[in-house]
Amino acid sequence: GFAQSWTFDPWIIIPLLLTGGIYWRGWRDLHRRLPRRYAVWRLIAFQGGLLTLFLALASPLHPLAELLLQFHMIQHLLLMMVIPPLLLLGAPVLPLLRGLPRPVLQRGLGPFFASTALQRLAQFLTHPIVCLLAFTVSTIAWHVPALYELARSSDFWHNVQHVCFLGTGLLFWWPVVQPWPSRLRWPRWTMIPYLLFADIQNTALSAFLIFSERVLYPSYAAVPRLWGISVLDDQAAAGAIMWVPGSVIF
């Protein structure tokens, strides 16, 4: 039953525990030096993001998402709209670097992070236009029936889909949260039209799911129907979940 539908996959659990531990170690050091900048709520936000990521990937939500599109949509909302802002509110860059063992940082990652090429790439990727485009393209592309069905039929592509959602989610929320010590690229007021544009594309995609007269993802018609919900009703419910909580978050 319920207990068996949790997946305690070491490929999920070990990276999450390691990331949480490294962040905690770095945050503790920074909290002593800069208590106002690294307040306790930042630690709670970051670890809350990791816990939500664990729930999205390892809880009964995951097997339920295989049977009902609406649960898949909840999973996607968590990956794109809930986990990224929580992680970024933890201002994670310095705690994660500070939490690493010193030899790893000095000999391995230090020179890599100091490289001009990486800094240029980071500058490019965190530009608001790039962040917004990456998020919009990823969201729309993965809801195109052919790509969505590909992710449903292959574990590899399903994992790629989740990495895309989480990665573009982190990019999208970066200019909104602007985690310290990153610098503002655009004035703060521009985040209002930025979020509004994202909400418009979210609404359009939701409406497409809600009002479609045909089954967009045929693989859902081939699985057992939970609680007697029809495929079209499930599709409309998924659109509503994307629309209402999505718009509230934006």
Short mmCIF file of N, CA and C in Angstrom, two decimals, residues 5-72:
data_model
loop_
_atom_site.label_atom_id
_atom_site.label_comp_id
_atom_site.label_asym_id
_atom_site.label_seq_id
_atom_site.Cartn_x
_atom_site.Cartn_y
_atom_site.Cartn_z
N SER A 5 4.70 2.53 -1.82
CA SER A 5 4.76 3.42 -2.99
C SER A 5 5.79 4.55 -2.84
N TRP A 6 6.56 4.51 -1.72
CA TRP A 6 7.71 5.42 -1.58
C TRP A 6 8.91 4.75 -2.26
N THR A 7 9.69 5.55 -3.02
CA THR A 7 10.87 4.97 -3.66
C THR A 7 12.12 5.54 -3.01
N PHE A 8 12.79 4.71 -2.23
CA PHE A 8 14.01 5.18 -1.56
C PHE A 8 15.22 4.87 -2.45
N ASP A 9 15.29 5.60 -3.56
CA ASP A 9 16.33 5.40 -4.55
C ASP A 9 17.61 6.10 -4.10
N PRO A 10 18.73 5.36 -3.95
CA PRO A 10 19.98 6.01 -3.51
C PRO A 10 20.43 7.13 -4.44
N TRP A 11 20.06 7.03 -5.74
CA TRP A 11 20.44 8.09 -6.70
C TRP A 11 19.72 9.41 -6.40
N ILE A 12 18.62 9.33 -5.67
CA ILE A 12 17.90 10.55 -5.25
C ILE A 12 18.35 10.96 -3.85
N ILE A 13 18.37 9.99 -2.94
CA ILE A 13 18.58 10.29 -1.52
C ILE A 13 20.01 10.77 -1.22
N ILE A 14 21.02 10.07 -1.78
CA ILE A 14 22.41 10.42 -1.45
C ILE A 14 22.76 11.85 -1.91
N PRO A 15 22.46 12.24 -3.18
CA PRO A 15 22.76 13.64 -3.57
C PRO A 15 22.02 14.67 -2.72
N LEU A 16 20.76 14.38 -2.35
CA LEU A 16 19.99 15.34 -1.54
C LEU A 16 20.60 15.49 -0.15
N LEU A 17 20.97 14.36 0.48
CA LEU A 17 21.58 14.41 1.81
C LEU A 17 22.93 15.12 1.76
N LEU A 18 23.72 14.82 0.73
CA LEU A 18 25.03 15.46 0.58
C LEU A 18 24.88 16.98 0.41
N THR A 19 23.95 17.38 -0.48
CA THR A 19 23.73 18.82 -0.72
C THR A 19 23.26 19.51 0.55
N GLY A 20 22.31 18.87 1.25
CA GLY A 20 21.80 19.44 2.51
C GLY A 20 22.90 19.59 3.55
N GLY A 21 23.77 18.58 3.64
CA GLY A 21 24.87 18.61 4.62
C GLY A 21 25.90 19.68 4.29
N ILE A 22 26.26 19.77 3.00
CA ILE A 22 27.25 20.77 2.57
C ILE A 22 26.71 22.18 2.82
N TYR A 23 25.43 22.38 2.47
CA TYR A 23 24.83 23.71 2.67
C TYR A 23 24.82 24.06 4.16
N TRP A 24 24.41 23.10 5.00
CA TRP A 24 24.31 23.35 6.44
C TRP A 24 25.67 23.74 7.02
N ARG A 25 26.72 23.02 6.57
CA ARG A 25 28.08 23.29 7.06
C ARG A 25 28.52 24.72 6.67
N GLY A 26 28.24 25.10 5.40
CA GLY A 26 28.61 26.44 4.94
C GLY A 26 27.76 27.52 5.57
N TRP A 27 26.45 27.24 5.71
CA TRP A 27 25.54 28.22 6.30
C TRP A 27 25.91 28.52 7.74
N ARG A 28 26.27 27.48 8.52
CA ARG A 28 26.62 27.63 9.94
C ARG A 28 27.79 28.60 10.09
N ASP A 29 28.80 28.44 9.22
CA ASP A 29 29.98 29.31 9.25
C ASP A 29 29.60 30.76 8.89
N LEU A 30 28.80 30.91 7.82
CA LEU A 30 28.39 32.25 7.38
C LEU A 30 27.43 32.90 8.37
N HIS A 31 26.58 32.11 9.00
CA HIS A 31 25.62 32.62 10.00
C HIS A 31 26.36 33.25 11.19
N ARG A 32 27.50 32.64 11.55
CA ARG A 32 28.30 33.20 12.66
C ARG A 32 28.89 34.55 12.27
N ARG A 33 29.35 34.67 11.01
CA ARG A 33 30.01 35.91 10.55
C ARG A 33 29.00 36.97 10.12
N LEU A 34 27.94 36.54 9.44
CA LEU A 34 26.94 37.47 8.87
C LEU A 34 25.54 37.02 9.30
N PRO A 35 25.22 37.15 10.59
CA PRO A 35 23.94 36.60 11.08
C PRO A 35 22.70 37.19 10.41
N ARG A 36 22.77 38.46 9.99
CA ARG A 36 21.58 39.06 9.36
C ARG A 36 21.45 38.60 7.91
N ARG A 37 22.58 38.49 7.22
CA ARG A 37 22.56 38.08 5.81
C ARG A 37 22.17 36.61 5.69
N TYR A 38 22.67 35.79 6.62
CA TYR A 38 22.37 34.33 6.59
C TYR A 38 21.56 33.96 7.83
N ALA A 39 20.33 34.47 7.86
CA ALA A 39 19.43 34.21 8.98
C ALA A 39 18.94 32.76 8.93
N VAL A 40 18.30 32.32 10.01
CA VAL A 40 17.83 30.94 10.12
C VAL A 40 16.79 30.62 9.04
N TRP A 41 15.98 31.62 8.64
CA TRP A 41 14.94 31.35 7.63
C TRP A 41 15.55 30.93 6.30
N ARG A 42 16.78 31.36 6.01
CA ARG A 42 17.44 30.94 4.75
C ARG A 42 17.76 29.44 4.80
N LEU A 43 18.23 28.99 5.94
CA LEU A 43 18.50 27.56 6.14
C LEU A 43 17.22 26.75 5.97
N ILE A 44 16.12 27.25 6.56
CA ILE A 44 14.83 26.55 6.48
C ILE A 44 14.33 26.51 5.04
N ALA A 45 14.47 27.64 4.32
CA ALA A 45 14.02 27.70 2.92
C ALA A 45 14.77 26.68 2.07
N PHE A 46 16.10 26.65 2.19
CA PHE A 46 16.91 25.76 1.35
C PHE A 46 16.61 24.29 1.66
N GLN A 47 16.61 23.95 2.96
CA GLN A 47 16.35 22.54 3.33
C GLN A 47 14.91 22.17 3.00
N GLY A 48 13.99 23.14 3.08
CA GLY A 48 12.59 22.91 2.68
C GLY A 48 12.49 22.61 1.18
N GLY A 49 13.32 23.30 0.38
CA GLY A 49 13.37 23.04 -1.06
C GLY A 49 13.84 21.63 -1.35
N LEU A 50 14.89 21.19 -0.62
CA LEU A 50 15.41 19.81 -0.81
C LEU A 50 14.38 18.77 -0.38
N LEU A 51 13.68 19.05 0.73
CA LEU A 51 12.65 18.13 1.21
C LEU A 51 11.51 18.02 0.19
N THR A 52 11.11 19.16 -0.38
CA THR A 52 10.05 19.17 -1.39
C THR A 52 10.49 18.40 -2.63
N LEU A 53 11.77 18.52 -2.99
CA LEU A 53 12.32 17.78 -4.14
C LEU A 53 12.25 16.28 -3.86
N PHE A 54 12.58 15.89 -2.64
CA PHE A 54 12.47 14.47 -2.25
C PHE A 54 11.02 14.00 -2.38
N LEU A 55 10.07 14.80 -1.89
CA LEU A 55 8.64 14.43 -1.95
C LEU A 55 8.16 14.34 -3.39
N ALA A 56 8.64 15.25 -4.25
CA ALA A 56 8.22 15.25 -5.66
C ALA A 56 8.69 14.00 -6.38
N LEU A 57 9.89 13.50 -6.03
CA LEU A 57 10.48 12.40 -6.79
C LEU A 57 10.33 11.03 -6.13
N ALA A 58 10.16 11.00 -4.80
CA ALA A 58 10.21 9.70 -4.11
C ALA A 58 8.93 9.34 -3.36
N SER A 59 7.99 10.28 -3.22
CA SER A 59 6.77 10.00 -2.47
C SER A 59 5.75 9.28 -3.37
N PRO A 60 4.59 8.87 -2.82
CA PRO A 60 3.55 8.24 -3.66
C PRO A 60 3.08 9.12 -4.83
N LEU A 61 3.41 10.41 -4.80
CA LEU A 61 3.07 11.30 -5.91
C LEU A 61 3.64 10.77 -7.22
N HIS A 62 4.84 10.18 -7.16
CA HIS A 62 5.52 9.70 -8.38
C HIS A 62 4.75 8.55 -9.05
N PRO A 63 4.41 7.46 -8.32
CA PRO A 63 3.60 6.41 -8.98
C PRO A 63 2.21 6.89 -9.40
N LEU A 64 1.60 7.80 -8.61
CA LEU A 64 0.29 8.34 -8.98
C LEU A 64 0.37 9.13 -10.29
N ALA A 65 1.52 9.82 -10.50
CA ALA A 65 1.71 10.62 -11.72
C ALA A 65 1.75 9.74 -12.97
N GLU A 66 2.06 8.45 -12.78
CA GLU A 66 2.08 7.53 -13.91
C GLU A 66 0.65 7.18 -14.35
N LEU A 67 -0.32 7.37 -13.44
CA LEU A 67 -1.70 6.96 -13.71
C LEU A 67 -2.63 8.13 -14.01
N LEU A 68 -2.36 9.29 -13.42
CA LEU A 68 -3.24 10.45 -13.62
C LEU A 68 -2.41 11.69 -13.97
N LEU A 69 -2.81 12.37 -15.04
CA LEU A 69 -2.11 13.57 -15.50
C LEU A 69 -2.13 14.67 -14.43
N GLN A 70 -3.20 14.75 -13.64
CA GLN A 70 -3.28 15.82 -12.64
C GLN A 70 -2.18 15.68 -11.58
N PHE A 71 -1.81 14.43 -11.23
CA PHE A 71 -0.72 14.24 -10.27
C PHE A 71 0.64 14.55 -10.92
N HIS A 72 0.73 14.25 -12.21
CA HIS A 72 1.95 14.60 -12.94
C HIS A 72 2.11 16.12 -12.96
#
